[in-house]
Coordinates of C-alpha atoms in Angstrom, one line a residue:
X1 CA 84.1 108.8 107.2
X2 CA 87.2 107.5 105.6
X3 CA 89.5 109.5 103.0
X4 CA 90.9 107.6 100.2
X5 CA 94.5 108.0 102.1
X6 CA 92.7 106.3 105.2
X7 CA 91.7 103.3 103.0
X8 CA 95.2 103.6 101.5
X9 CA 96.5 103.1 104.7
X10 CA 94.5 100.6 106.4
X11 CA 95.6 98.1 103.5
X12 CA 99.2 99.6 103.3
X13 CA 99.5 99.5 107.3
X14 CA 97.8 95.7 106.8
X15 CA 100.1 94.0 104.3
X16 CA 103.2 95.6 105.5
X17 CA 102.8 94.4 109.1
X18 CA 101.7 91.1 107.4
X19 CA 105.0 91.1 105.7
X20 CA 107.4 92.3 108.0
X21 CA 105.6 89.3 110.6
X22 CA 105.9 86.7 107.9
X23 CA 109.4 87.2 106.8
X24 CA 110.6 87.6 110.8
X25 CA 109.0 84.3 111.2
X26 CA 110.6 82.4 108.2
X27 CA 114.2 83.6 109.3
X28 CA 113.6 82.6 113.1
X29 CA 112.3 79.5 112.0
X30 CA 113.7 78.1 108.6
X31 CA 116.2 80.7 107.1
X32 CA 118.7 81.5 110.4
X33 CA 120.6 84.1 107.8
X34 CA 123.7 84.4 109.4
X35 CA 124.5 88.5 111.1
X36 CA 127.3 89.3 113.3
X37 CA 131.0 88.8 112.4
X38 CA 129.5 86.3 110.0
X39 CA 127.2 88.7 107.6
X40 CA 127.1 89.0 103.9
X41 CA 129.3 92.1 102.6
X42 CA 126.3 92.3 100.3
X43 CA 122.9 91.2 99.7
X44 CA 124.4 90.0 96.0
X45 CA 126.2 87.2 98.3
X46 CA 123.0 85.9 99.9
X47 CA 121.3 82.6 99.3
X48 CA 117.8 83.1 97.0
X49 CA 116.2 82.2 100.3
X50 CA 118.0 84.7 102.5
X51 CA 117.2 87.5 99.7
X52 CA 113.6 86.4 99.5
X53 CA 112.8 87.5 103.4
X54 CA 115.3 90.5 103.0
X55 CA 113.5 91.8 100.1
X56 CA 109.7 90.6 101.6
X57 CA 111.3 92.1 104.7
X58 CA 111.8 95.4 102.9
X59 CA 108.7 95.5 100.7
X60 CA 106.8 95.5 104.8
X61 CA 108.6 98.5 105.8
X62 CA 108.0 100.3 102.6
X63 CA 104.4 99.6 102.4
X64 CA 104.1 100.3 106.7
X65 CA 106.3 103.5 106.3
X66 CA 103.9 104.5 103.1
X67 CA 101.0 104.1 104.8
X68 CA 102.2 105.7 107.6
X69 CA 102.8 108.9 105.6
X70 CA 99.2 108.1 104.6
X71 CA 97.7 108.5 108.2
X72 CA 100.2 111.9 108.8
X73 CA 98.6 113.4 105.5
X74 CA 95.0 112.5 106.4
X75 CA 95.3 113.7 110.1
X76 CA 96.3 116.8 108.8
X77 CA 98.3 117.8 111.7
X78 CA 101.4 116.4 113.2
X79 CA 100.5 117.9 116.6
X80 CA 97.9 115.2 117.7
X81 CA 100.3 112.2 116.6
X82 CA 102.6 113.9 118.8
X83 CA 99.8 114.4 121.7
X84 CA 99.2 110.8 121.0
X85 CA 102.4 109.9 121.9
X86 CA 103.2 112.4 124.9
X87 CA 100.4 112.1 126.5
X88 CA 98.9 108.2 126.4
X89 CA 95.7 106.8 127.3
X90 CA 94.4 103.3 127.5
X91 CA 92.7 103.1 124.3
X92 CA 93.1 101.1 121.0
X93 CA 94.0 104.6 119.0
X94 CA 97.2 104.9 121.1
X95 CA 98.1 101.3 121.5
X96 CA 97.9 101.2 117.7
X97 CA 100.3 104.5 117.3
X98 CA 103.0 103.3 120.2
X99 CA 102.6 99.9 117.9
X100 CA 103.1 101.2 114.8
X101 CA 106.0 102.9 116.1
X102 CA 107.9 100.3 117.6
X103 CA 107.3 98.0 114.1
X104 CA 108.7 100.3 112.1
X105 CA 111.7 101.1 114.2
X106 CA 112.3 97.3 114.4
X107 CA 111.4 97.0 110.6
X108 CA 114.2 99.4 109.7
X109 CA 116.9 97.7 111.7
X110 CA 116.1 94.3 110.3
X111 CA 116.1 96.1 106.9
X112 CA 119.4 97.9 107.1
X113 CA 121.2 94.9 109.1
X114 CA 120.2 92.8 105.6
X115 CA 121.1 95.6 103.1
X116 CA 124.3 97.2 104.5
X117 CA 127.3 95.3 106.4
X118 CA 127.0 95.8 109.9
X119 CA 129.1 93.0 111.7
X120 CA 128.8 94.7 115.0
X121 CA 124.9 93.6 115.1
X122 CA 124.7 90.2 116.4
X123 CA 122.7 87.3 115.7
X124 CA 121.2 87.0 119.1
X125 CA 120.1 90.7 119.0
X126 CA 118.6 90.3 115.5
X127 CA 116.2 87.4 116.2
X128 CA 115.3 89.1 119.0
X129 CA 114.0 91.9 117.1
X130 CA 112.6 89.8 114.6
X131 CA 110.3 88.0 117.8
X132 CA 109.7 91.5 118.7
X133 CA 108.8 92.8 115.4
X134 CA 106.1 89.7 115.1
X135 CA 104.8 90.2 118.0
X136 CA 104.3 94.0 117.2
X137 CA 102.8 93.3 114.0
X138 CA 100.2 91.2 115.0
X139 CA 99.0 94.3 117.3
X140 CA 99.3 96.3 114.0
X141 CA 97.0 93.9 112.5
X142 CA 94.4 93.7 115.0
X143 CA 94.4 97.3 116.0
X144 CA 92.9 98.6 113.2
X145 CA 89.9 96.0 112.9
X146 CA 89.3 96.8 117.2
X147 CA 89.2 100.3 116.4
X148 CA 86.4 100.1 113.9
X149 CA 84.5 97.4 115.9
X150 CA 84.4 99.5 119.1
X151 CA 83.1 102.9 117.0
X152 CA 79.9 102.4 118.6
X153 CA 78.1 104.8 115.8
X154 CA 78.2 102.0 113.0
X155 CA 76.7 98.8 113.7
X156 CA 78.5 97.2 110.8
X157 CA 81.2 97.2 111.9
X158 CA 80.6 96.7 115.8
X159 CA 80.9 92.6 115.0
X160 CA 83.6 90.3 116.4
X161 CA 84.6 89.6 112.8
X162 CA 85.8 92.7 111.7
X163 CA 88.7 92.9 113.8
X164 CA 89.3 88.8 112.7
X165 CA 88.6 89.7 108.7
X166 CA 91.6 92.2 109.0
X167 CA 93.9 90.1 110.9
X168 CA 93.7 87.1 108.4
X169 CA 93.6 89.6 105.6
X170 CA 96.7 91.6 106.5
X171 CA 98.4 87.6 107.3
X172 CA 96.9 86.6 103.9
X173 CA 98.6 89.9 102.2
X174 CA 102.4 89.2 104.2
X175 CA 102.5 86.1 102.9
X176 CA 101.5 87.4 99.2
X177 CA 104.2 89.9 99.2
X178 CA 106.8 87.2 100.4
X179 CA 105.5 85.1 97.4
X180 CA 106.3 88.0 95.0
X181 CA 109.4 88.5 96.3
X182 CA 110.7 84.7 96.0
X183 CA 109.5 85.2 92.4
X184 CA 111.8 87.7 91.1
X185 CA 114.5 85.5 93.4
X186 CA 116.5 83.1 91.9
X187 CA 114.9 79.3 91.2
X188 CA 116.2 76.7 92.9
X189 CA 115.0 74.0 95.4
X190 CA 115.1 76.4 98.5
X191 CA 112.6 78.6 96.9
X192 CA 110.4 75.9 95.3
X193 CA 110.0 74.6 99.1
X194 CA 109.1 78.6 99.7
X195 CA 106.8 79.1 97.4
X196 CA 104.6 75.3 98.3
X197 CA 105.2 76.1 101.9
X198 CA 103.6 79.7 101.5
X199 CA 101.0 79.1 99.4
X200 CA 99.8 75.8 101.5
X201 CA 99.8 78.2 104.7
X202 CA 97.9 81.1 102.8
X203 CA 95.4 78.3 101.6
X204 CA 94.3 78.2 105.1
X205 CA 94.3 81.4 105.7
X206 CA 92.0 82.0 102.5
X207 CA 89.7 79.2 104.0
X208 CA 89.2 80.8 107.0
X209 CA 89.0 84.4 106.1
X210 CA 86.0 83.4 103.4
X211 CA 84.5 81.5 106.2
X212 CA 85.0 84.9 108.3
X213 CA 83.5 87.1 105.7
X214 CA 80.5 84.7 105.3
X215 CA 79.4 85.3 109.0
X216 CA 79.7 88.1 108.9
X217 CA 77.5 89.2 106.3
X218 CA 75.0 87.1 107.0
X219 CA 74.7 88.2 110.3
X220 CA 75.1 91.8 109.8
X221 CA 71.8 91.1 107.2
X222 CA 69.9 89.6 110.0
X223 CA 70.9 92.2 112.6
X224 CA 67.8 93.9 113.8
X225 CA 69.9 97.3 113.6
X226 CA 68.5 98.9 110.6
X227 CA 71.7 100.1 109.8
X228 CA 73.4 97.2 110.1
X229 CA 70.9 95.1 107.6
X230 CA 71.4 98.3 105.2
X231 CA 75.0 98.5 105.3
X232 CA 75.0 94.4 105.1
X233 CA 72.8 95.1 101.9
X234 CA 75.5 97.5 100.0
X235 CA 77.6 94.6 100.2
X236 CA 75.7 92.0 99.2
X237 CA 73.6 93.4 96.5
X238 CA 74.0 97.4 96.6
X239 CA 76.3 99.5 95.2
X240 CA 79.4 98.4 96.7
X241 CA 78.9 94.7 95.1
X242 CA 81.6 95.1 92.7
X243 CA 83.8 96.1 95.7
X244 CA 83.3 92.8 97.4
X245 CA 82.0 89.8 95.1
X246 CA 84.5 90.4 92.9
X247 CA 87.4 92.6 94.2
X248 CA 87.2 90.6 97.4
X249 CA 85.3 87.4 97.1
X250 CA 86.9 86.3 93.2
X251 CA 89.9 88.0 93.1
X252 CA 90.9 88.3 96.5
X253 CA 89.7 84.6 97.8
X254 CA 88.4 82.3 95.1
X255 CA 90.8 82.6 92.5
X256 CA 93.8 82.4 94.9
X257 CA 92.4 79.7 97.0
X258 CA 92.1 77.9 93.2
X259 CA 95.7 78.5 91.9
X260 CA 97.7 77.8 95.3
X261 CA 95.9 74.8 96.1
X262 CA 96.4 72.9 92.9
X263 CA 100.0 74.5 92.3
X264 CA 101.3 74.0 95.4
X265 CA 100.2 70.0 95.5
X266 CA 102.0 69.2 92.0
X267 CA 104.7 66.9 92.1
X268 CA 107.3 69.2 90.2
X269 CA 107.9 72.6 90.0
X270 CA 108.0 74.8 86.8
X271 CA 108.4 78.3 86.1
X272 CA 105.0 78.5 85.1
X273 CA 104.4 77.3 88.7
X274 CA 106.1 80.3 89.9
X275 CA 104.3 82.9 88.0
X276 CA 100.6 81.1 88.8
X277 CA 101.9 81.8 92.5
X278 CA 103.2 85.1 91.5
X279 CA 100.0 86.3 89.5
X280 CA 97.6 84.6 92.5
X281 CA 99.6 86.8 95.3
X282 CA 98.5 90.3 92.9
X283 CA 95.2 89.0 93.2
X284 CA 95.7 88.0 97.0
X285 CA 97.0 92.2 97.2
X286 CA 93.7 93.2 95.0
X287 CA 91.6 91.4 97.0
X288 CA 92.9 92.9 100.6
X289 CA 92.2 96.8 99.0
X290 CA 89.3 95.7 98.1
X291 CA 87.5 93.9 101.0
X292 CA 88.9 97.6 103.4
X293 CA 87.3 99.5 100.8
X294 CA 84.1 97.8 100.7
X295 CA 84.1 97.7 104.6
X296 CA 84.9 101.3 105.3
X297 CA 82.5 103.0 102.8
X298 CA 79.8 100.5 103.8
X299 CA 80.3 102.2 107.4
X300 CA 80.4 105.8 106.1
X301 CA 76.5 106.4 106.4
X302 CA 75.3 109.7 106.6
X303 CA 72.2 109.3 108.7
X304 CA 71.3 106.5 110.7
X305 CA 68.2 105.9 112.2
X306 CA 68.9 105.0 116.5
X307 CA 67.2 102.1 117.6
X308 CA 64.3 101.6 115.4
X309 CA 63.4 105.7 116.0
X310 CA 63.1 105.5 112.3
X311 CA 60.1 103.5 112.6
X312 CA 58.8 105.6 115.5
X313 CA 56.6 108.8 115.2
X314 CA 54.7 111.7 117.2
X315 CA 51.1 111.3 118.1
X316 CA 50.9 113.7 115.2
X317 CA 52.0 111.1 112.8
X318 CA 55.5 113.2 112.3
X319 CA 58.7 111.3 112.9
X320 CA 60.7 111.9 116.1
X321 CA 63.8 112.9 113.9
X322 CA 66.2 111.2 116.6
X323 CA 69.0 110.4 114.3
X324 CA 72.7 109.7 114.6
X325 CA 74.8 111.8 111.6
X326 CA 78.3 111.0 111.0
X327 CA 79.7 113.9 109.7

């Protein structure tokens, strides 16, 4: 069901909305880099702080505008974007496309108002692009995980969690791409309080989405769907156990949850600190490809039995052959 530009893009799409929310956050909150009349001629004149959100913020647009190109190429025709667009309906397909949209447009002002001087952009008007741009991205986050729960010919995927797994996944990745870029940042006491802050709040986030992934395994094994229980299986035991025990569940959660907790509690701060943070956000990254992976090819059944037909069969002792192909 899902090309490997799909899955490209459902992580890309993820992590750079993730990013582009996180970094809009931090400078509407903490940050408060100064635009207008008062901006930086260049980003060589910015505080390591003010550098780490522009770059995080640019690393977003470059993984949303990737995985955009992504989508384009796997749709194969420009033409139904653009029918998307011109002619809207009330569904989660064309929610998500105006969404995307309207992040990346926002995404490349706050990039370009942090990269070139433009002192006729205003401070005012750029946080209210960055509250815009969070808000947006949080739709981009969702959209994706609604759009698979509501495609009613997988029951994997038709659980409450899926659209939950993705939205603390694509959080999970913003905040490991803000991580990287406060690595390769200058040191100093602004970016040690970054990096604890970060990994503290991705802690929780790595608590809650193993707790998320738990349920919803173990209920998609208990589902009386037979496809569900055999999808459920793939993960758990099947073929796609690499995907998730280790791509997802060690690398993605365990390992992180391990480095960040006990890093981000120690009294001081060392470079080796830094690149513990630095190596766990990878992992964080490897872990978010991985988990979409696993999730999308568990999905991508070819036959599936409706309603326990499978287990049905003609007064001749022949099945009904009422099945569901996903072509």
């Amino acid at each position: 069901m899902f090309s490997v530009l799909a899955v490209g893009y459902l992580f890309l799409g993820g992590a750079g909305a993730g990013a582009i929310a996180v970094a809009s956050i931090l400078d509407l909150a903490w940050v408060k880099a100064p635009f207008g009349h008062a901006s930086r001629i260049g980003i060589g004149e910015a505080t390591p702080l003010e550098r780490t959100v522009a770059v995080g913020m640019l690393a977003g647009f470059a993984a949303l505008a990737l995985g955009m190109l992504f989508l384009l190429f796997d749709l194969g025709r420009i033409d139904r974007v653009a029918s998307l667009l011109l002619r809207p309906s009330l569904s989660f397909l064309t929610v998500g496309t105006y969404a995307l949209a309207g992040l990346a447009a926002c995404a490349a002002l706050l990039v370009a108002v942090r990269f070139a001087y433009l002192p006729g952009v205003p401070r005012g008007a750029v946080r209210a692009v960055e509250a815009a741009a969070a808000v947006v991205a949080v739709v981009v986050m969702l959209y994706t995980g609604l759009l698979l729960q509501n495609t009613g010919a997988v029951a994997l995927w038709s659980s409450p969690l899926v659209p939950v797994l993705f939205l603390l996944s694509s959080l999970s990745c913003g905040i490991a791409t803000l991580l990287l870029a406060a690595y390769f940042a200058p040191a100093d006491a602004a970016t040690a309080w970054l990096f604890r802050t970060l990994a503290r709040v991705d802690a929780l986030i790595v608590v809650l989405e193993a707790v998320a992934a738990a349920l919803f395994v173990a209920f998609a094994l208990a589902d009386d769907h037979p496809g569900a229980a055999a999808s459920a299986q793939r993960l758990a035991e099947g073929d796609l156990a690499l995907w998730w025990w280790v791509g997802f569940a060690l690398c993605g959660l365990v390992v992180p949850l391990a480095v960040e907790g006990v890093l981000s509690a120690r009294g001081s701060f060392s470079e080796a600190c830094r690149t513990g943070l630095a190596v766990a956000a990878v992992l964080v990254l490897v872990g978010g490809f991985s988990m979409r992976t696993a999730l999308a090819e568990a999905g991508s059944h070819r036959e599936l039995a409706l309603e326990g037909a499978a287990a049905e069969q003609t007064s001749e002792g022949e099945p009904t052959g009422l099945e569901l192909r996903l072509e």
